[in-house]
PDB file of C-alpha atoms and ligand atoms in Angstrom:
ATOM      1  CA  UNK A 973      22.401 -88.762 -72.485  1.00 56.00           C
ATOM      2  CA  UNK A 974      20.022 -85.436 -71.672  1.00 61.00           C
ATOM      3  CA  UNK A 975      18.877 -84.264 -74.902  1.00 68.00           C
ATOM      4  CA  UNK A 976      18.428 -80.546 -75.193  1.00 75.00           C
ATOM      5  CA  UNK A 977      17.276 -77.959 -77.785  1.00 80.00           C
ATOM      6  CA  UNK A 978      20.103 -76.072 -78.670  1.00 77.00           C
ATOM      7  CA  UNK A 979      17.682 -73.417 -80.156  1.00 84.00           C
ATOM      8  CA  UNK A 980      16.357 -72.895 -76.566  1.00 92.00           C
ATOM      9  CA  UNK A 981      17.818 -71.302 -72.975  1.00 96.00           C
ATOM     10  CA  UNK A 982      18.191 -74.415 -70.653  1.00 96.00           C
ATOM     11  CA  UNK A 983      17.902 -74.751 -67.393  1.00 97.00           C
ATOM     12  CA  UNK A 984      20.729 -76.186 -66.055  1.00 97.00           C
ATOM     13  CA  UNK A 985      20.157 -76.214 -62.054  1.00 98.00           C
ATOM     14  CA  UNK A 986      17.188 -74.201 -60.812  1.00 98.00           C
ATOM     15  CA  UNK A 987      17.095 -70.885 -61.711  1.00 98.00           C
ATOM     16  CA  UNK A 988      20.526 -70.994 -63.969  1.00 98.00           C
ATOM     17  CA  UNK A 989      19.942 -71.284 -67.686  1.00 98.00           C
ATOM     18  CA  UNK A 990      22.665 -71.862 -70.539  1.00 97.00           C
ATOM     19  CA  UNK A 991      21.707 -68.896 -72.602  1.00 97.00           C
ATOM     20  CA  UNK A 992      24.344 -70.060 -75.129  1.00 95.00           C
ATOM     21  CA  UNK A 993      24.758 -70.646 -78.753  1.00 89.00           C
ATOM     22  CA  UNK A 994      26.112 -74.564 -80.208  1.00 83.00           C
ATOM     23  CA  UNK A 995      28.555 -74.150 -83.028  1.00 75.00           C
ATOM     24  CA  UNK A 996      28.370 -77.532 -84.917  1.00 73.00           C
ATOM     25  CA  UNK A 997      31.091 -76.716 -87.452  1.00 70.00           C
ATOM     26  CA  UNK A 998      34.176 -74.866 -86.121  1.00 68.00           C
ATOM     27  CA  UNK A 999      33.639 -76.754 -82.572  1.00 75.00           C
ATOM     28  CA  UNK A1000      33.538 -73.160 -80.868  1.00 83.00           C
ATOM     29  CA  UNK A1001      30.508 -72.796 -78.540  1.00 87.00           C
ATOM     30  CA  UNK A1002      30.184 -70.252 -76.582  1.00 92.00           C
ATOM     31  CA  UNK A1003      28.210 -70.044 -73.260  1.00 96.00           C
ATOM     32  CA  UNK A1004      26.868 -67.347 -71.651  1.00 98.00           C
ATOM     33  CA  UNK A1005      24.810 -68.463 -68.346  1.00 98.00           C
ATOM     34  CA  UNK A1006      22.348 -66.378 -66.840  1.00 98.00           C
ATOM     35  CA  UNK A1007      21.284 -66.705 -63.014  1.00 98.00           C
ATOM     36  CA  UNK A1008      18.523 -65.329 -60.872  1.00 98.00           C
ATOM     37  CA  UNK A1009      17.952 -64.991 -57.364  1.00 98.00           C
ATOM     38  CA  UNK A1010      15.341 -62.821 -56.496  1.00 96.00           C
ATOM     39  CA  UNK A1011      15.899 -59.369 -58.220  1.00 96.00           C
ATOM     40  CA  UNK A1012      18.878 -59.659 -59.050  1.00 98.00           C
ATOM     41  CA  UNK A1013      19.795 -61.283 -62.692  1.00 98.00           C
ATOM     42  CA  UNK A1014      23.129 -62.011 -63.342  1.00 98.00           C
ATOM     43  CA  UNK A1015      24.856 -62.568 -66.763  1.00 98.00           C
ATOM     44  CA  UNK A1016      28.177 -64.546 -66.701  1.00 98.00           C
ATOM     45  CA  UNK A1017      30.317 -63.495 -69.745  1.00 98.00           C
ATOM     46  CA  UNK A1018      28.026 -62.275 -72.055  1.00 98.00           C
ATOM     47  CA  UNK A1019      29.901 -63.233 -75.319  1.00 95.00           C
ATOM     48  CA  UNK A1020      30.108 -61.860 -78.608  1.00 93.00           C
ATOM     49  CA  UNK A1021      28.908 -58.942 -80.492  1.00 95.00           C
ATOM     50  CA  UNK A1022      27.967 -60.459 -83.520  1.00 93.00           C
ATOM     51  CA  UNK A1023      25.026 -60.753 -84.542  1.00 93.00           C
ATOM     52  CA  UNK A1024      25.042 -63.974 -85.437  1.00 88.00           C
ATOM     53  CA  UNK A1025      25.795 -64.525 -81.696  1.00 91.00           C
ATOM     54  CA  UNK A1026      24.432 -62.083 -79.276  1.00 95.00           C
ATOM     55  CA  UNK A1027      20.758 -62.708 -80.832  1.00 94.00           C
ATOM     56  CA  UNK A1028      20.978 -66.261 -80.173  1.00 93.00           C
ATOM     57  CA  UNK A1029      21.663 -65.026 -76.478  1.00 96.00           C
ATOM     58  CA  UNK A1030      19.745 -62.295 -76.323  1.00 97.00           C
ATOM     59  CA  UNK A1031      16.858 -64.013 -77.368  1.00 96.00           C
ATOM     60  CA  UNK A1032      17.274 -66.771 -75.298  1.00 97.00           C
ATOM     61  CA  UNK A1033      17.746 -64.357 -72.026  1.00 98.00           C
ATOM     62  CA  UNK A1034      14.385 -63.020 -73.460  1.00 97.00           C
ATOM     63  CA  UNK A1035      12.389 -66.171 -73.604  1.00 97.00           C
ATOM     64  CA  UNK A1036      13.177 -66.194 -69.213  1.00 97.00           C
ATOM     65  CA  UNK A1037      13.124 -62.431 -68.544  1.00 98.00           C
ATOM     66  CA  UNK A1038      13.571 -58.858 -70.342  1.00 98.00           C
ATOM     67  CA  UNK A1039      17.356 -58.047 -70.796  1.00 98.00           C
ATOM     68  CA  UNK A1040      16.067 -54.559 -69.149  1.00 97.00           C
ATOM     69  CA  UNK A1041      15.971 -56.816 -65.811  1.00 98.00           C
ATOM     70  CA  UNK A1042      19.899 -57.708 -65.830  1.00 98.00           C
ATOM     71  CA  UNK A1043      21.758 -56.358 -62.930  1.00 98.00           C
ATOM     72  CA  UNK A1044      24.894 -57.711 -62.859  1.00 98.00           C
ATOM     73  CA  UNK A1045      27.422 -58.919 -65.900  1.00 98.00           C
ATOM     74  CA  UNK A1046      30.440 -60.872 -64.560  1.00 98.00           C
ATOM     75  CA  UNK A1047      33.266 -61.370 -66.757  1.00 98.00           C
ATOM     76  CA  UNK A1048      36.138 -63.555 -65.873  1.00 98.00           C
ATOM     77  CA  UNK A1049      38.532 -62.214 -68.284  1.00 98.00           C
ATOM     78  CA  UNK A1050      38.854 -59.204 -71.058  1.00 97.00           C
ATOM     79  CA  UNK A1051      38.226 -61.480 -74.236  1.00 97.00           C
ATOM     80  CA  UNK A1052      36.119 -60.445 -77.096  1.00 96.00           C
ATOM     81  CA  UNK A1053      33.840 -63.232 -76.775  1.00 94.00           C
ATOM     82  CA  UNK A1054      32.840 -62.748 -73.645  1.00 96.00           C
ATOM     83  CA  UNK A1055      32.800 -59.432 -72.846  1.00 98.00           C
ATOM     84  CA  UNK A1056      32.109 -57.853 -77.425  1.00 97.00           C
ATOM     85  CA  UNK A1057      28.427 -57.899 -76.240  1.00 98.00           C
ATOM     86  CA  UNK A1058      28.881 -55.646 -73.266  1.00 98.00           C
ATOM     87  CA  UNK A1059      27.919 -52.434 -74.826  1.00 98.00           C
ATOM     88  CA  UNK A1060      25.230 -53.773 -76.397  1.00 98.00           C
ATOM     89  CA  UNK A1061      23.629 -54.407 -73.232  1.00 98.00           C
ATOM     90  CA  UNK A1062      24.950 -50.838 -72.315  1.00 98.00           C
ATOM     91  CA  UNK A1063      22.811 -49.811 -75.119  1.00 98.00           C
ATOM     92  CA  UNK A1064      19.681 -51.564 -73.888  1.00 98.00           C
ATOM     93  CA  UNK A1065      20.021 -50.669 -70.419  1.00 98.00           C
ATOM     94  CA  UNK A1066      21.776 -47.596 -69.727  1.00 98.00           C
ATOM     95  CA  UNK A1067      24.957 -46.396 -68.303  1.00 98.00           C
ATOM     96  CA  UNK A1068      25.708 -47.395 -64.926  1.00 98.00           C
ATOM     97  CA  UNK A1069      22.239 -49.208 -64.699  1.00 98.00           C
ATOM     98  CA  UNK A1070      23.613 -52.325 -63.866  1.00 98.00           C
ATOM     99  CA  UNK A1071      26.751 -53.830 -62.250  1.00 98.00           C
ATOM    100  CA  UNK A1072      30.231 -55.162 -64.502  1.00 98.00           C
ATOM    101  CA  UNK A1073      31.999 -57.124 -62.252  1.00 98.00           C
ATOM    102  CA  UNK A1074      35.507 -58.297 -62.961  1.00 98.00           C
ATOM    103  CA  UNK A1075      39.512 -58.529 -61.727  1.00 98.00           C
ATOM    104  CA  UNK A1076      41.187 -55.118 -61.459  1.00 98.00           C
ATOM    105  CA  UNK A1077      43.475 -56.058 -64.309  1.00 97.00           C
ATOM    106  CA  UNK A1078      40.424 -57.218 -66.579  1.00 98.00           C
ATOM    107  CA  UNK A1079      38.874 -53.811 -65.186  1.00 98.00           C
ATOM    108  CA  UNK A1080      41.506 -51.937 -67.306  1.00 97.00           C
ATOM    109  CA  UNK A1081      40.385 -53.412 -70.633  1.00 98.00           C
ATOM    110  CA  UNK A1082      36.275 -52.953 -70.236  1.00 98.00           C
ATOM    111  CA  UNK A1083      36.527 -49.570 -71.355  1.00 98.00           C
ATOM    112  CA  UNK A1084      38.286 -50.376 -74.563  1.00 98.00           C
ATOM    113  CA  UNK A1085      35.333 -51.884 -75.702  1.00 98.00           C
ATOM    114  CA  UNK A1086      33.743 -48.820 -75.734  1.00 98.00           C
ATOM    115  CA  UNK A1087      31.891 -49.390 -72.635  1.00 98.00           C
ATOM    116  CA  UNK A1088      31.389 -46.213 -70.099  1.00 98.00           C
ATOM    117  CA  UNK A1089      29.858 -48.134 -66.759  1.00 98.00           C
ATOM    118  CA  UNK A1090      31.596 -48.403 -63.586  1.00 97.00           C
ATOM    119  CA  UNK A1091      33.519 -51.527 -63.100  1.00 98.00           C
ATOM    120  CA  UNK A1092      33.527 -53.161 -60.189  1.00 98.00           C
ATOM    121  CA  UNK A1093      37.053 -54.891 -59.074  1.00 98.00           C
ATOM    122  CA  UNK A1094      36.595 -58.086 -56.666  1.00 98.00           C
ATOM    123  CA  UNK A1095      40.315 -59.811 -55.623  1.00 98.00           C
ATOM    124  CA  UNK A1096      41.027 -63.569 -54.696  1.00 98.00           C
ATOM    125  CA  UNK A1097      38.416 -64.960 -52.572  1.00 98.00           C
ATOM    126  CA  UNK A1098      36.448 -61.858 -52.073  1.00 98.00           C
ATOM    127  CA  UNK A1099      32.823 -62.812 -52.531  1.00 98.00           C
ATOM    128  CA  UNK A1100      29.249 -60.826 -52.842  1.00 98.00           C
ATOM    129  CA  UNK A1101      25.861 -61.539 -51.906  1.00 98.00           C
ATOM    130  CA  UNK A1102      22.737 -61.498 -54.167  1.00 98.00           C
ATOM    131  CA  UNK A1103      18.928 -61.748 -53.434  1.00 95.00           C
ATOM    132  CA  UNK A1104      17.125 -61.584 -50.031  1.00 94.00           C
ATOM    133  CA  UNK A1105      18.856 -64.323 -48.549  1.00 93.00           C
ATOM    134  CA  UNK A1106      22.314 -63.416 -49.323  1.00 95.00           C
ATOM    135  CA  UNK A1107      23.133 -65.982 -51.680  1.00 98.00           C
ATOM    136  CA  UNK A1108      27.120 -65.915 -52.296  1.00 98.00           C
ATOM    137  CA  UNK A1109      29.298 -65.598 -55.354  1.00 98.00           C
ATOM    138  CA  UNK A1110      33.102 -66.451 -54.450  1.00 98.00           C
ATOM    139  CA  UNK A1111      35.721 -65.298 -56.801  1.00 98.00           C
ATOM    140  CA  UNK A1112      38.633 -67.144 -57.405  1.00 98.00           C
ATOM    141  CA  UNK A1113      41.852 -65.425 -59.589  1.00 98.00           C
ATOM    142  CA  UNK A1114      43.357 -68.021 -62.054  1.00 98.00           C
ATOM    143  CA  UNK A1115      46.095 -66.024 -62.921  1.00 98.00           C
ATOM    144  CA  UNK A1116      47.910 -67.173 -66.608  1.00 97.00           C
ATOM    145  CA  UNK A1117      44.841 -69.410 -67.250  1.00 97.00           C
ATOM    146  CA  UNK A1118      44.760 -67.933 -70.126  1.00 95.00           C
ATOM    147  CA  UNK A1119      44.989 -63.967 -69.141  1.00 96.00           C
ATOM    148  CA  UNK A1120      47.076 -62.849 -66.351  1.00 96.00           C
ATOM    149  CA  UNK A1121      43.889 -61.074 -64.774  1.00 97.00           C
ATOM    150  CA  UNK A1122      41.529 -63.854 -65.153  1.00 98.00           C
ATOM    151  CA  UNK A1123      39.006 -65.516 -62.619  1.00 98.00           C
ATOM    152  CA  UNK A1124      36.402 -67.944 -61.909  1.00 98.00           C
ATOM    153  CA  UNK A1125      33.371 -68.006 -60.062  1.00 99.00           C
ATOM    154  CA  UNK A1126      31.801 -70.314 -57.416  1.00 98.00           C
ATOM    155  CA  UNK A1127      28.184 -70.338 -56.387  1.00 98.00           C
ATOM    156  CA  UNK A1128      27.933 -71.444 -53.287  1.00 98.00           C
ATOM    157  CA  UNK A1129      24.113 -72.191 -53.422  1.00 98.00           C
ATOM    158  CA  UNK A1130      23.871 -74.659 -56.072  1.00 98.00           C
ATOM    159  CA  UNK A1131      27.647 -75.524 -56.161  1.00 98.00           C
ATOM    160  CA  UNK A1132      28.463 -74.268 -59.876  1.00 98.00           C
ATOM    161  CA  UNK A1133      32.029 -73.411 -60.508  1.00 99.00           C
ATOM    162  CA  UNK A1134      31.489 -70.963 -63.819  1.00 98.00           C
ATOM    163  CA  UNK A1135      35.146 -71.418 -65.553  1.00 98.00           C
ATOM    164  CA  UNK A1136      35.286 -69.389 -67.820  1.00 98.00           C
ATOM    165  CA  UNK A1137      38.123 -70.741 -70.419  1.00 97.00           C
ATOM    166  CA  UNK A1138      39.306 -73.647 -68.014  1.00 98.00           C
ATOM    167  CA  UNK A1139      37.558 -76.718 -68.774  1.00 98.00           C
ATOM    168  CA  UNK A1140      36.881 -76.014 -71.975  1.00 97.00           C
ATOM    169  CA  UNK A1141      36.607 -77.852 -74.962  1.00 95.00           C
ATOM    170  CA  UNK A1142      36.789 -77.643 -78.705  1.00 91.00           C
ATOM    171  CA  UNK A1143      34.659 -80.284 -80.391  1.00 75.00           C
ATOM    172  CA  UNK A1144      32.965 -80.855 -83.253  1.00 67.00           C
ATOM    173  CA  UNK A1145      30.354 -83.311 -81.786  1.00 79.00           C
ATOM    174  CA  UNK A1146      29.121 -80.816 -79.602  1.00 86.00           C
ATOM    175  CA  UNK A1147      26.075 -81.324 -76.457  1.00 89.00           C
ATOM    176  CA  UNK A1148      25.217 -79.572 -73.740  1.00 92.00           C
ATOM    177  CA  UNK A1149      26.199 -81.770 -71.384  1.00 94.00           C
ATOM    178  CA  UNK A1150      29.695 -83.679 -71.362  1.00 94.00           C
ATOM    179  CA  UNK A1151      29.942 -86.869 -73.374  1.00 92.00           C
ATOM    180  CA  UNK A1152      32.645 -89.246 -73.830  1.00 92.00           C
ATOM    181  CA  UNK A1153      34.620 -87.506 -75.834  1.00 91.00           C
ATOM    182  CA  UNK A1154      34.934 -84.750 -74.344  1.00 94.00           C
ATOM    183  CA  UNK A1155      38.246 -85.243 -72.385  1.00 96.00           C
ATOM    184  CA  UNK A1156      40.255 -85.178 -75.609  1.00 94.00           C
ATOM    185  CA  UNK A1157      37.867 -81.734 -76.747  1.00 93.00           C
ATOM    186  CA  UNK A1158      38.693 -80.511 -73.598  1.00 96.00           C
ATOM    187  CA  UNK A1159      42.684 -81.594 -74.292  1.00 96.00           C
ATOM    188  CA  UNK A1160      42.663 -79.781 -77.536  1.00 94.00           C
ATOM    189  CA  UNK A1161      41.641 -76.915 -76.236  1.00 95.00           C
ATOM    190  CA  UNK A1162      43.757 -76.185 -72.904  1.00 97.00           C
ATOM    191  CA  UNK A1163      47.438 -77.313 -74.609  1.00 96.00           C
ATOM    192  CA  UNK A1164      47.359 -73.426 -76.447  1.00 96.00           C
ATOM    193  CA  UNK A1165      45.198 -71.865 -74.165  1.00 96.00           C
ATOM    194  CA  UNK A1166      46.428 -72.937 -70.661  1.00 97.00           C
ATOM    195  CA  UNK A1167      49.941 -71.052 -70.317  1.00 95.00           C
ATOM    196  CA  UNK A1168      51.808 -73.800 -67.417  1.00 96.00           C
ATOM    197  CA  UNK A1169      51.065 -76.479 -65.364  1.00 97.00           C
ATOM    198  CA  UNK A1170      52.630 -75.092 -62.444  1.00 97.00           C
ATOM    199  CA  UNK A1171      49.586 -72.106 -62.889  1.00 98.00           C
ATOM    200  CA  UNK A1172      46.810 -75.026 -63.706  1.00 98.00           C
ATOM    201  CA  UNK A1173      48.032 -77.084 -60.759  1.00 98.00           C
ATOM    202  CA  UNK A1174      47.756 -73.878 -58.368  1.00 98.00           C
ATOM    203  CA  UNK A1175      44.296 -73.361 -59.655  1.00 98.00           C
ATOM    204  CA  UNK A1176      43.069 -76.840 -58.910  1.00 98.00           C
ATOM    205  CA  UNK A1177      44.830 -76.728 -55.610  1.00 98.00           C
ATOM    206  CA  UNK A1178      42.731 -73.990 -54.923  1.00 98.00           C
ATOM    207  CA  UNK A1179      39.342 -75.486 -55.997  1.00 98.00           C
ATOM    208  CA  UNK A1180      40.268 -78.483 -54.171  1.00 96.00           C
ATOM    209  CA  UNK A1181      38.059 -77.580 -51.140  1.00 95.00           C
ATOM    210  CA  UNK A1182      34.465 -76.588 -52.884  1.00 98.00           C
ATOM    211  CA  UNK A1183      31.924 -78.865 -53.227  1.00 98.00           C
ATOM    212  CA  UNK A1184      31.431 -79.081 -57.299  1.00 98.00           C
ATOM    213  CA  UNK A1185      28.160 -80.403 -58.601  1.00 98.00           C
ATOM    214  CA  UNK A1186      28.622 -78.544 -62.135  1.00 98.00           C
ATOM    215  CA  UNK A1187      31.608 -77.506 -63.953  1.00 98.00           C
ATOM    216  CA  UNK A1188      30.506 -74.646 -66.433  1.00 98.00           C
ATOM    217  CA  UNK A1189      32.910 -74.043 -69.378  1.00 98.00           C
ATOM    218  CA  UNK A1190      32.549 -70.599 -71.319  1.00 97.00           C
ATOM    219  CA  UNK A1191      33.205 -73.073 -74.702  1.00 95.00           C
ATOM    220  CA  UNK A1192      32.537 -76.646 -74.777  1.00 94.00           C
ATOM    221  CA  UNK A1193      30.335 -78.860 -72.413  1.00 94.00           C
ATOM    222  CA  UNK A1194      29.335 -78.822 -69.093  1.00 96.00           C
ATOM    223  CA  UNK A1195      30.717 -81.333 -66.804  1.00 98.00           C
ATOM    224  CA  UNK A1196      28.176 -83.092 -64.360  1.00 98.00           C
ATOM    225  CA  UNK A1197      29.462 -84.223 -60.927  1.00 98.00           C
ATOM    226  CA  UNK A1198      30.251 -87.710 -62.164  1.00 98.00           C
ATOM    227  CA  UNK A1199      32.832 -86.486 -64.432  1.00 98.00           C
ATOM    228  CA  UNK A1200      34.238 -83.740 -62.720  1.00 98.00           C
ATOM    229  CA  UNK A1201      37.147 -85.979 -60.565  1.00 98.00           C
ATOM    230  CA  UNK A1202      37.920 -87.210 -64.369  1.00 98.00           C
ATOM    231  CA  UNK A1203      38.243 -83.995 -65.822  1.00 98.00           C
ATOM    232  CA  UNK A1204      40.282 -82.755 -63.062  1.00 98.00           C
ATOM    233  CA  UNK A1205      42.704 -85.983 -63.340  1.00 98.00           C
ATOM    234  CA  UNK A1206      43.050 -84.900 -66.864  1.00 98.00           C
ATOM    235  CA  UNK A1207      43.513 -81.124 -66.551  1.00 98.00           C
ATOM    236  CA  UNK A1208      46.055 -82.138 -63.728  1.00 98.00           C
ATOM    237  CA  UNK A1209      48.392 -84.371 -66.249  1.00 98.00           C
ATOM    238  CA  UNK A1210      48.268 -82.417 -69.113  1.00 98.00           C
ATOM    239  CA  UNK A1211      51.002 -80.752 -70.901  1.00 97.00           C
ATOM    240  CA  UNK A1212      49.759 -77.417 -71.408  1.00 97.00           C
ATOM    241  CA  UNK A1213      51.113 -74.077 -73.201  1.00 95.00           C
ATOM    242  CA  UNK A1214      51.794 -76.497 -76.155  1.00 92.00           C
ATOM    243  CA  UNK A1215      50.472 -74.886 -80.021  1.00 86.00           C
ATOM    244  CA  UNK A1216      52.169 -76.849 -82.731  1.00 75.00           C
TER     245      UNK A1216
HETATM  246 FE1  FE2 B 946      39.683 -66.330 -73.368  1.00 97.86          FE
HETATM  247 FE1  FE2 B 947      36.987 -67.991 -74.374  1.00 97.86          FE
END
C-alpha cells in the first residue's frame, strides 16, 4: 500500500495534489484537489469553512503555490462542504478575481453563501480549456446523485474523473488511496446519499466511454485504475436511496 502523510498536500498524478484533510474518527474526509497547468490553478470543491478544515487546505494549497494564484474553483454541487470555504477565498483574492464554475442550478445557491463573484454555468458535456496547450475539463451532469444540479468532472489529460459525492466512502480506517475495505465504506455511504439506481445507472452509462486512470471521491479514498471496474460493479448493484 502507498503510504502518505496525511499532514501534507500529495501529489496524486503530476501536477494534481490532494489538498485534503483525513478524519480518523467520524470516517468523514473531505478532499479538495488542486490542479495546475500552466497559469491557471484550479481548486475542485474547496470544502469547508471551518477552521478546523479550510487551514488544513489552505495550508496545504500553500506549501505548492500562494492561494492568491487560484484561478478557477469548480464545484460540482451547492453543499456546505464543498463550496463553506468559497468566500474565504473571496476574501483572499478579491471579487471576480478568479473563476466559480458550476451547473446553472448549483449557480443559484453560490450566492447564498455570501459569495458576490460571477458564476460561471457549464451544461452536460460542455468542456473548457486551461493552460497553453488547451488542456480540457469535460463536465458531466449527474443529476439526483445526490443534488438535482450536480456534476462531475473529467480531465482529459491525465484521465481523472473528480466525483464529487459518487464514489465516496465513509470509513473509519481511512488512506489516501483505496484499500480493501473500501467497497463496503463506499456502500455505506451511497445507500442515503445516492437517490435511485435508475439515476446511478444513467451516470455510469455515461462514463462508460472515458478512459479512467483515477477515480477522485470528494470523501473517502481514491480509487486507482485496478479497482475502478470493481467499484463500478459495485456502484452498479447497489440498492441505493436506502437510510434506515
Ligand atoms: Fe454533497
Ligand atoms: Fe459531500
Amino acid at each position: 500500500m502507498i503510504k502518505i502523510d496525511p499532514e501534507k498536500a500529495v501529489e496524486i498524478k503530476p501536477g494534481v495534489w490532494w489538498v485534503g484533510w483525513p478524519d480518523f474518527h467520524a470516517g468523514f474526509s473531505n478532499n479538495p484537489y488542486l490542479l495546475i497547468e500552466g497559469d491557471e490553478v484550479v481548486l475542485f470543491d474547496p470544502g469547508s469553512r471551518l477552521d478546523e478544515h479550510w487551514s488544513w487546505v489552505k495550508r496545504k494549497i500553500e506549501s505548492i503555490i500562494p492561494l492568491k494564484k487560484i484561478t478557477m474553483v469548480i464545484v460540482h454541487h451547492q453543499d456546505p462542504d464543498l463550496c463553506g470555504a468559497i468566500p474565504l477565498i473571496e476574501e483572499a483574492l478579491g471579487v471576480n478575481n478568479f473563476e466559480i464554475v458550476t451547473t446553472e442550478r448549483t449557480s443559484l445557491f453560490i450566492p447564498y453563501y455570501g459569495v458576490h463573484t460571477e458564476v460561471t454555468s457549464v451544461s452536460d458535456g460542455e468542456s473548457i480549456e486551461i493552460g497553453e496547450e488547451g488542456r480540457e475539463l469535460l463536465f458531466l451532469t449527474t443529476p439526483y446523485l445526490h443534488f438535482p444540479g450536480a456534476m462531475v468532472t473529467y480531465d482529459t489529460k491525465e484521465k481523472i474523473l473528480f466525483s464529487s459525492d459518487i464514489f465516496a466512502g465513509f470509513s473509519i480506517d481511512w488512506s489516501l488511496y483505496a484499500n480493501e475495505y473500501y467497497l463496503e465504506a463506499m456502500k455505506v455511504f451511497s445507500q442515503p446519499y445516492l437517490s435511485d439506481q435508475r439515476h446511478v445507472h444513467n451516470f455510469l452509462r455515461k462514463i462508460k466511454g472515458l478512459d479512467i486512470e483515477l477515480i477522485c471521491p470528494q470523501h473517502g479514498s481514491i480509487i486507482t485504475k485496478e479497482k475502478i471496474p470493481e467499484a463500478i460493479d459495485t456502484l452498479w448493484n447497489l440498492e441505493v436511496g436506502v437510510w434506515e
